[in-house]
XYZ file of C-alpha atoms in Angstrom:
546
model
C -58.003 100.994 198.151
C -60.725 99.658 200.515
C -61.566 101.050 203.694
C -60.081 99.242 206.787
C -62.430 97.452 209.125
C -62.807 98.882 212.267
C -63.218 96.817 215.099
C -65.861 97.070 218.378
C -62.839 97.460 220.383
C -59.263 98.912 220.496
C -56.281 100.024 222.820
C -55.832 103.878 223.712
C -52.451 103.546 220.757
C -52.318 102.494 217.666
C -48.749 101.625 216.910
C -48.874 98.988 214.593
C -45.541 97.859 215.739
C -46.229 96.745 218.943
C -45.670 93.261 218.620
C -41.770 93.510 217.478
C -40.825 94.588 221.300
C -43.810 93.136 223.439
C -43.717 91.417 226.819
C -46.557 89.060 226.470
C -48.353 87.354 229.426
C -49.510 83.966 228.705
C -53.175 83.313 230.380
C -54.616 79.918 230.821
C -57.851 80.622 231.495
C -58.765 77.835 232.878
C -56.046 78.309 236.098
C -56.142 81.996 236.128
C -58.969 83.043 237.867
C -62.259 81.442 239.084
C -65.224 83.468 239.529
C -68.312 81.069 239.695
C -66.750 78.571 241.995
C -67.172 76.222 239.883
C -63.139 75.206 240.274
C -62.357 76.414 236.551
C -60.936 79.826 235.780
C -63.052 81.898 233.455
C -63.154 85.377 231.330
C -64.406 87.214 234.052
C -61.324 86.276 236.621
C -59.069 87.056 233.659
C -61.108 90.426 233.513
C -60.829 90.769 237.420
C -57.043 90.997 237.240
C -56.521 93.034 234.619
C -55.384 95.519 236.602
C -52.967 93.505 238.076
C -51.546 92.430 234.574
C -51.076 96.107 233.592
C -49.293 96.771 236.723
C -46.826 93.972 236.063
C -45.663 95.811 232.856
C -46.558 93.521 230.101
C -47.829 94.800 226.883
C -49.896 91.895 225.691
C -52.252 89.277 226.881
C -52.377 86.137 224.972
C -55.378 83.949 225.857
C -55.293 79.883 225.504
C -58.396 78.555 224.400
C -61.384 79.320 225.784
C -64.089 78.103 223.128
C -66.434 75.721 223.353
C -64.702 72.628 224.398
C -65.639 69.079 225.746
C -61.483 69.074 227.135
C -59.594 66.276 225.773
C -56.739 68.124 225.239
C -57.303 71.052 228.128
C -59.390 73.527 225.470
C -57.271 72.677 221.884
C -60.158 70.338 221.179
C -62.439 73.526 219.786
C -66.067 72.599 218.748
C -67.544 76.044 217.970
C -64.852 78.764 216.881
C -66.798 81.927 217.539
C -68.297 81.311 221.019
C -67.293 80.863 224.399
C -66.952 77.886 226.804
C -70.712 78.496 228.713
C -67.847 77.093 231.567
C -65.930 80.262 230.723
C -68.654 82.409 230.118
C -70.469 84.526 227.162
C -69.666 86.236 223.959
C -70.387 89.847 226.133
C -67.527 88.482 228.715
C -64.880 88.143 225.546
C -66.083 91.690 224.822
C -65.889 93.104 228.773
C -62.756 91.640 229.101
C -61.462 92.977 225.185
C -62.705 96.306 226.918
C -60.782 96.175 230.054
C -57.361 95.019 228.477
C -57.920 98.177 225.759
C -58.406 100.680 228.569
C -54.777 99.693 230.394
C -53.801 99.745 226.675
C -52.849 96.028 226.797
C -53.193 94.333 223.329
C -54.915 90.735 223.296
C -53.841 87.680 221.376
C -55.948 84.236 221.354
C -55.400 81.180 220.354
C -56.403 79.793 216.951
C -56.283 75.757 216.589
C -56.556 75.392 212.963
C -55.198 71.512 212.461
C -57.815 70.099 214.109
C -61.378 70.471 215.561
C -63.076 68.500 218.796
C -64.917 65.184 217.607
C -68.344 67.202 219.026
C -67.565 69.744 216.126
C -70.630 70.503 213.992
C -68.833 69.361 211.129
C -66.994 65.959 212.436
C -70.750 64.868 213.342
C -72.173 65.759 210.021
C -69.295 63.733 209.076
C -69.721 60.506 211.286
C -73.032 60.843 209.806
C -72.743 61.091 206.286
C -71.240 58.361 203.720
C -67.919 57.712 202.567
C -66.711 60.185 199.532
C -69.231 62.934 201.038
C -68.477 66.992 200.995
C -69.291 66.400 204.826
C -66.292 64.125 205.178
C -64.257 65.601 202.839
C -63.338 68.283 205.528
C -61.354 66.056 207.549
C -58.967 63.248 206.700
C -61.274 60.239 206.215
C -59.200 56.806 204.097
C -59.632 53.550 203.767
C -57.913 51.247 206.227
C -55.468 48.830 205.128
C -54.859 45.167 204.911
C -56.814 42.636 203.214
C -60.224 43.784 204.632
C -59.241 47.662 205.584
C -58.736 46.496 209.268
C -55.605 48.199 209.977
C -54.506 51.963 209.758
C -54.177 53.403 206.147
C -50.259 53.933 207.540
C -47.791 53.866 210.202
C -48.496 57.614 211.300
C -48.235 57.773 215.206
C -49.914 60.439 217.747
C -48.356 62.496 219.541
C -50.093 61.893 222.140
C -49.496 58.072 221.856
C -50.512 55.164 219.976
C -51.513 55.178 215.781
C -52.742 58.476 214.566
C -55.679 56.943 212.615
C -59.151 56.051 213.927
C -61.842 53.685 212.415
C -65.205 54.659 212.445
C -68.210 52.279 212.370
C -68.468 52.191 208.252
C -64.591 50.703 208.523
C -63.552 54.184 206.986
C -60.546 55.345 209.307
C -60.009 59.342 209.991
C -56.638 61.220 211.146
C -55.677 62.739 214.166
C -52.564 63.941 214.689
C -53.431 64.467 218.523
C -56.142 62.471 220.886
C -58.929 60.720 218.468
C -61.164 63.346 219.881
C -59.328 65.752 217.867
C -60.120 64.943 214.027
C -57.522 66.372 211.403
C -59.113 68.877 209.176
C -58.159 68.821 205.616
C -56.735 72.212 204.558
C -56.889 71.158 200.882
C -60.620 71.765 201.168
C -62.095 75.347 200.240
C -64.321 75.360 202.546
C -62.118 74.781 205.338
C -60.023 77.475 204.351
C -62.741 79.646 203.874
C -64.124 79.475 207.140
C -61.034 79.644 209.451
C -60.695 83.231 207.634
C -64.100 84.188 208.433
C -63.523 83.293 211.917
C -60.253 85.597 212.306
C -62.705 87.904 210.685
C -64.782 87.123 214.274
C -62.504 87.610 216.618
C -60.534 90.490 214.589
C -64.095 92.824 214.607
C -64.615 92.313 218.100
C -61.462 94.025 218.978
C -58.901 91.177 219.762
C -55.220 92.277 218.496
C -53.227 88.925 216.890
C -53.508 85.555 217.058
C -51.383 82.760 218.095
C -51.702 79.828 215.635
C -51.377 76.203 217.428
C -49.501 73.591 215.322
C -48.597 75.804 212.298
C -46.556 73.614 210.910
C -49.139 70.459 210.190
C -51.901 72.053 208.232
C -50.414 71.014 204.965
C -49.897 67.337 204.732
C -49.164 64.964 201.883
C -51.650 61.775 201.668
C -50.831 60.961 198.548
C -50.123 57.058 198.270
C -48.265 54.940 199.570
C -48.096 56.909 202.773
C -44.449 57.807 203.178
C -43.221 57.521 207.533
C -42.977 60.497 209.158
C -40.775 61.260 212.388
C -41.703 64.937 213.911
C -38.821 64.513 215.944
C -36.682 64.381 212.935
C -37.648 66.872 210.795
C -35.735 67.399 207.595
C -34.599 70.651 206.325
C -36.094 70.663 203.101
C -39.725 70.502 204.354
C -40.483 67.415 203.090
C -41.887 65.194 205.253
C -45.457 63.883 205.061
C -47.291 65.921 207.762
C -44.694 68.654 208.985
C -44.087 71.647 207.674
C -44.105 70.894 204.647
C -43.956 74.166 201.942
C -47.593 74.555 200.911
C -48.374 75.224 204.534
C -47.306 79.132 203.157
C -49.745 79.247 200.642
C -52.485 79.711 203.657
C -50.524 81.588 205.684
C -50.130 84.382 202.931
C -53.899 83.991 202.240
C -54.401 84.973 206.039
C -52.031 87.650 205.739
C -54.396 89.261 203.859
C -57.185 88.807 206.068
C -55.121 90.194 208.971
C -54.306 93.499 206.852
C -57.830 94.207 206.331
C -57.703 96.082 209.772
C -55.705 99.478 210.879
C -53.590 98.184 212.537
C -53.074 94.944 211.022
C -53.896 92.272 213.110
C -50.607 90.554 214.836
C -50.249 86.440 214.628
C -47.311 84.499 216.129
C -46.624 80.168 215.105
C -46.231 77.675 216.831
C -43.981 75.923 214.400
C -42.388 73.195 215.342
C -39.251 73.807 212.728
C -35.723 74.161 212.640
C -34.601 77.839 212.421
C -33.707 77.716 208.932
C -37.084 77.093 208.513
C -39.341 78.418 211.176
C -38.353 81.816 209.685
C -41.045 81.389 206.385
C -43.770 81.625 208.923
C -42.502 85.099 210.303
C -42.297 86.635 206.790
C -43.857 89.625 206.579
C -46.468 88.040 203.796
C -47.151 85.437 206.644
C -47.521 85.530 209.915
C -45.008 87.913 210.811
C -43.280 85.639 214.188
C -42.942 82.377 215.185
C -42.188 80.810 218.255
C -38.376 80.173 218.989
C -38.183 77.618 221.644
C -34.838 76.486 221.555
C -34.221 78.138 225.135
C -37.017 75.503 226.566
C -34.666 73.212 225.509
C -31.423 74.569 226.520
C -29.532 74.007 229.956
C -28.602 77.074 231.867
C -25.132 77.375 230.054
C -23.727 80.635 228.626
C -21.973 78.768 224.975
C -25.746 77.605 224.658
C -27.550 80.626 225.494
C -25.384 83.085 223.259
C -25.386 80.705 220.735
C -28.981 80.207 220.405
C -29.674 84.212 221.084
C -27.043 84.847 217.647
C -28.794 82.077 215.647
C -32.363 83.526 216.121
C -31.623 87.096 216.024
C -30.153 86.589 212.436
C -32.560 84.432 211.274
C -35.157 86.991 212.482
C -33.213 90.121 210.440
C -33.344 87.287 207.759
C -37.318 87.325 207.894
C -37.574 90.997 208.358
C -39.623 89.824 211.707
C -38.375 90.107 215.623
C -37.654 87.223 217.115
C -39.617 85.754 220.302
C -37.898 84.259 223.181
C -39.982 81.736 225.641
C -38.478 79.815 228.603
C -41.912 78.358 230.100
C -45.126 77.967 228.671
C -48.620 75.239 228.873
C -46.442 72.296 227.622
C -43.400 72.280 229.697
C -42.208 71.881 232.522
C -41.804 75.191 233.935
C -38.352 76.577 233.893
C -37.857 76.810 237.361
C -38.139 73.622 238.483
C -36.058 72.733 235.172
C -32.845 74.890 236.247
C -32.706 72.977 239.872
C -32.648 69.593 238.233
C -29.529 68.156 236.867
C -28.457 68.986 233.148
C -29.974 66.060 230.907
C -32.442 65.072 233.519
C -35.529 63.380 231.633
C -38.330 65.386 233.133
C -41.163 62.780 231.852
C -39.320 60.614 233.890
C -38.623 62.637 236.939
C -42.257 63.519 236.890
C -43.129 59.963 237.336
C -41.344 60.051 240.638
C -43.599 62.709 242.077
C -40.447 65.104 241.181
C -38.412 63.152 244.037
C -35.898 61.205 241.973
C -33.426 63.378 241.171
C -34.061 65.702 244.060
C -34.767 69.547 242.728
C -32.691 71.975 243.882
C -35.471 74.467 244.314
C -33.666 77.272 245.634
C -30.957 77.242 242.813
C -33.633 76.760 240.069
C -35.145 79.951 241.303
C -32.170 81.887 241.127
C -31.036 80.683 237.481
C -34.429 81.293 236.159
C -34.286 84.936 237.679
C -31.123 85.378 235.601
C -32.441 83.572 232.969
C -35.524 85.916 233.109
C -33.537 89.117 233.115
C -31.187 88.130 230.571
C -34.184 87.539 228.224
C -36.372 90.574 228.837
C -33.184 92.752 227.779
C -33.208 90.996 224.280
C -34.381 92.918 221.193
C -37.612 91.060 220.275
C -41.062 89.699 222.209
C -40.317 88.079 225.141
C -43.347 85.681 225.912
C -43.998 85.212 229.922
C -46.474 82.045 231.514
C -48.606 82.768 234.039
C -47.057 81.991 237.169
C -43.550 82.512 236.534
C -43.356 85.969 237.700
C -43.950 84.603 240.826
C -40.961 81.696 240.528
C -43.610 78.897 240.493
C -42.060 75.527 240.788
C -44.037 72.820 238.586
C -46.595 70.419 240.709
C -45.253 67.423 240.565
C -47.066 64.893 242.604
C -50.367 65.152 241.501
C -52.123 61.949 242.261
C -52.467 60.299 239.345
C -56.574 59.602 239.710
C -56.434 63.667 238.991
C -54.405 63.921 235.822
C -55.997 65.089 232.635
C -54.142 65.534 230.306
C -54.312 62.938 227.427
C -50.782 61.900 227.609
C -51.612 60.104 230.724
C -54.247 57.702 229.623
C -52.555 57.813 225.384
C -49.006 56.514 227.001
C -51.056 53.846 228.851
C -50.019 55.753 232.168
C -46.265 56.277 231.654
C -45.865 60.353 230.953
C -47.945 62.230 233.070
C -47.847 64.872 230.927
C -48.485 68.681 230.895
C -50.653 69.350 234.186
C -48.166 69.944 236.545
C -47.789 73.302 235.006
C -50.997 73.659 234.349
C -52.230 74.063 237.981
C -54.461 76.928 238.673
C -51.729 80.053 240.290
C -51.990 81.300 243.559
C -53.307 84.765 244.615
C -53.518 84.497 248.368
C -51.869 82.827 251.194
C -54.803 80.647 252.015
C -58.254 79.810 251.295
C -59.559 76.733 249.449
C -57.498 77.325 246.238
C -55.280 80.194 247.551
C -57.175 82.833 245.759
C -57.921 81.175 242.641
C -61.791 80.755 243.784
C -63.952 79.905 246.419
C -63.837 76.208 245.645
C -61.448 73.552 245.175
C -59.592 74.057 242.194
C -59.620 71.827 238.707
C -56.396 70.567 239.149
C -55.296 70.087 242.841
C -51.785 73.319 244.059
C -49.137 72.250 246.034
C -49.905 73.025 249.872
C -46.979 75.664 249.570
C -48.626 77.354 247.288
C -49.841 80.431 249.799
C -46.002 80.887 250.318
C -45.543 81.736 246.471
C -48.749 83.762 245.880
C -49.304 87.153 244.825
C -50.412 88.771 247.964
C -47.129 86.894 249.677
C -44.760 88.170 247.270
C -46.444 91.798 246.331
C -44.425 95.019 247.286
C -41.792 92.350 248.941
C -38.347 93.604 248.160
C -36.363 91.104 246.407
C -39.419 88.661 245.742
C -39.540 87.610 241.606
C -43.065 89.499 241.156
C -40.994 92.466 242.028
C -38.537 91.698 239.830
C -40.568 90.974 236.988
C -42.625 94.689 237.650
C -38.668 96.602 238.379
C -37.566 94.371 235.097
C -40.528 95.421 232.491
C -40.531 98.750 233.950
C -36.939 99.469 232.769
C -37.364 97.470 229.991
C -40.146 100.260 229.064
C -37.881 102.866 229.745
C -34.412 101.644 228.142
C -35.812 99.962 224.705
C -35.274 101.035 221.958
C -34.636 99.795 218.364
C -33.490 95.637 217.773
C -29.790 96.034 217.595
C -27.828 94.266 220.071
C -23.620 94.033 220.270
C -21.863 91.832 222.511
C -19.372 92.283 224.678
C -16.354 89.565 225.715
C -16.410 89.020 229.312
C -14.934 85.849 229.901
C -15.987 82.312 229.931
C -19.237 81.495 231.596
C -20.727 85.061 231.185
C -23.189 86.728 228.341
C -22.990 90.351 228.175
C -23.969 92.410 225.354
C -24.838 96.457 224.976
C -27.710 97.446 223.736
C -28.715 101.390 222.755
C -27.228 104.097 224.943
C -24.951 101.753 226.183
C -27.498 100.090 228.288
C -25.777 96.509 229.023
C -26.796 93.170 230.438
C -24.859 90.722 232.044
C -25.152 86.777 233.213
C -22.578 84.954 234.971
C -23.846 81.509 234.732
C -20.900 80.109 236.579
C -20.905 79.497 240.067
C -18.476 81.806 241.400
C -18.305 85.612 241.240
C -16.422 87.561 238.077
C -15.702 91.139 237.841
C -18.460 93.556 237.566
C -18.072 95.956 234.569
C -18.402 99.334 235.454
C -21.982 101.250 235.176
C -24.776 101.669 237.495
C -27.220 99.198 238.113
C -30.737 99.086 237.215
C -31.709 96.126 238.277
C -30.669 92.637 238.869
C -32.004 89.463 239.327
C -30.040 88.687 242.668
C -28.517 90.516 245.547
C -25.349 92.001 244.942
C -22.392 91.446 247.557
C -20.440 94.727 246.925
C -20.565 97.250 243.973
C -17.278 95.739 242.333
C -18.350 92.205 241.631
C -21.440 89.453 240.041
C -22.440 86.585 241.928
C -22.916 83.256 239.871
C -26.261 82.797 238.068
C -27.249 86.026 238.153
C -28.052 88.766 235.561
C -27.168 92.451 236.161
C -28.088 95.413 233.885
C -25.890 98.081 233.705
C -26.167 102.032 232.127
């Protein structure tokens, strides 16, 4: 048996576990923390409140990109793998922060973007440079166009960003992009592809970091044979057969990087982000694979007790199916954060609600906050990972009326400006109660905050009874304390409430409704409202019990 590679940097434990129960703290770096005032966050404000992460509770920190990006798609447009955004900072600022999180024993995930590169990759110039049929262009998705002279796209494939998902290039040759057309396909039936996305979780794995979080899982394996078949991502079939989605041979790499990842005591962690119905987003969180995938059917649920348990019963069995834990996520980078969601009214379109300036319908701010504290509670005291966005521990509404001369994101220009897109949650979070950017930096911030921002920033809200950063820190803390093993049972409480036991009799329960039911008895730990009397639960709110 070889020897295990031992990387530059590790945590103070070495449970190899830790993944199956972690509370994981999504970072953006870019709106964390700015220390250059230059307006973007960077590694060294993400290093400057680590100390603030560890006192929150979480376990984890996963990292969006932070590579070497020209930003057409805020960082998921990577043109060097193993570096970091000069923006950002250095290769010795990965490492100091990799340090820092290790010390407070916090593990550290980034993100990996292996379905396409940015159009200022190395490779995708070799490739605008080089002929047709070339190894160069071989790594990416390069056809012929169709139509009598090759003047239209080899197919029908659409972007989801907007508009066809094929590019030409001068030559007439056209190239694939799933995304923006500054983010080139790569083509994962190549060796050499392959190949080098192992080397670089080789990278990242020596210096210390502790999983990875794979964007897009489910479209590195396509199917271009001819005629191009149509593909609908919003339609995905069951039998993973469409065109570009996951489609079975996606598995095949995934088991190659399991082995890559079990080169290292412990074995390196990775979660998808597959796109899939349950039935089948549980191949990617095989134990031979990747070991979890993201379950977001909660972003796409309305607060409403049949949905929640249902959903919560569907993944947990598909996740004792896998042999993985399942992972629960109610806001992250591409949504609108939950919230804001929660005070809107069940089926409101948010794309379109955004395009109001979030005026039309109003938001019920106050009663989004207090279903997404419930929400919140309910979800840390599931068996599994619960997966928190920066900003939410703080009940951060999404900015909606950011003028539109200031959007980036590529939805915006791609829809021919009707779907603002993903910046409204995006906007760099709070720290003080004033200043230029509220604590963010010293400078104006990328992406302009609401002017109540100050009012829902750290140093507002910290040691505040009854503010959501304490309830996040009184939440993870008894989460620490109570956890233990994945089982969960429930417990009938009547309509409109959740409640299920977990070890020891710990318990959790969520009226959803609006008016108060009986409170089982127990003492409470925490809860994610105030509680009128001892003997009942207010509606929308989650109490746990022992």
């Amino acid at each position: 048996m070889s020897t295990p590679r031992t990387p530059a940097s590790t945590p103070r434990t070495t449970d190899p576990d830790w993944w199956r129960q972690a509370v994981v703290y999504q970072v953006y770096p870019r709106s964390f923390a700015d220390t250059d005032a230059d307006g973007l966050g960077d590694l060294a404000g993400v290093t400057s409140r680590v100390s603030y992460l560890a006192a929150l509770g979480v376990d984890a920190i996963w990292l969006s990109p932070f590579f070497p990006s020209p930003l057409a798609d805020g960082g998921y447009d990577v043109a060097d793998y193993r570096d970091v955004d000069p923006r950002l900072g250095t290769l010795a600022d990965a490492d100091d922060l990799l340090a820092a999180a290790h010390e407070h024993d916090l593990r550290v995930i980034v993100d990996i973007v292996p379905n396409h590169t940015s159009d200022q990759h190395e490779w995708f110039r070799a490739a605008l440079a080089a002929e047709p049929g070339s190894p160069e262009r071989a790594r990416y998705v390069f056809r012929e166009g169709s139509g009598p002279d090759g003047s239209l796209p080899p197919s029908d494939w659409v972007s989801n960003f907007g508009g066809s998902a094929w590019t030409r290039v001068p030559d007439g040759q056209w190239y694939l992009h799933l995304f923006a057309p500054e983010q080139p396909d790569l083509d994962w039936s190549n060796p050499e592809v392959r190949a080098d996305f192992e080397d670089t979780l080789r990278f990242w794995s020596d210096r210390g970091v502790d999983g990875f979080r794979v964007d897009v899982a489910h479209g590195l394996a396509k199917d271009l044979s001819t005629p191009y078949r149509h593909s609908d991502e919003q339609a995905l079939p069951l039998d993973g057969s469409d065109p570009l989605y996951d489609r079975d041979e996606v598995h095949e790499i995934f088991a190659t990087w399991r082995t890559v990842l079990d080169e290292y005591d412990p074995p390196r962690a990775a979660v998808a982000e597959a796109w899939a119905p349950a039935p089948r987003r549980v191949l990617y969180a095989r134990p031979t694979e990747l070991g979890q995938a993201f379950n977001f059917d909660l972003l796409e649920s309305p607060f409403d007790a049949d949905s929640f348990r249902t959903i919560v019963e569907r993944n947990l069995a598909a996740s004792a199916e896998s042999g993985a834990s399942s992972t629960w996520v109610l806001s992250n980078h591409d949504v609108v954060r939950h919230a804001t969601r929660y005070g809107l009214p069940d089926g409101t379109d948010t794309d379109a609600w955004l395009m109001t300036d979030g005026t039309d319908p109003v938001l019920d701010r106050e009663r989004g906050l207090r279903r997404a504290r419930a929400a919140t509670l309910l979800v840390l005291a599931l068996p599994g990972s619960s997966y928190v966005y920066q900003g939410e521990e703080l009940g951060l509404q999404e900015a909606a009326a950011i003028p539109h001369a200031q959007l980036q994101d590529p939805k915006w220009l791609r829809t021919g400006h009707t779907v603002k897109g993903r910046d409204g949650c995006r906007v760099p979070i709070p720290w003080t109660r004033s200043g230029p950017s509220f604590g963010f930096g010293d400078t104006a911030p990328h992406l302009p905050q609401p002017e109540d921002f100050g009012a829902w920033s750290v140093e507002a809200e910290d040691g505040v009874a009854g503010s959501t950063l304490e309830l996040y820190r009184a939440a993870t803390a008894a989460r620490r304390r109570l956890q233990r093993g994945e089982e969960l049972h429930w417990v009938e409480a009547g309509d409109g409430v959740v409640a299920f036991a977990r070890h020891d009799g710990w318990r959790s329960v969520t009226n959803f409704g609006t008016t108060p039911v009986p409170m089982p008895a127990g003492a409470v730990v925490v809860a994610s409202g105030p509680l009128d009397d001892e003997h009942t639960l207010p509606g929308e709110t989650t109490v746990w019990l022992s």
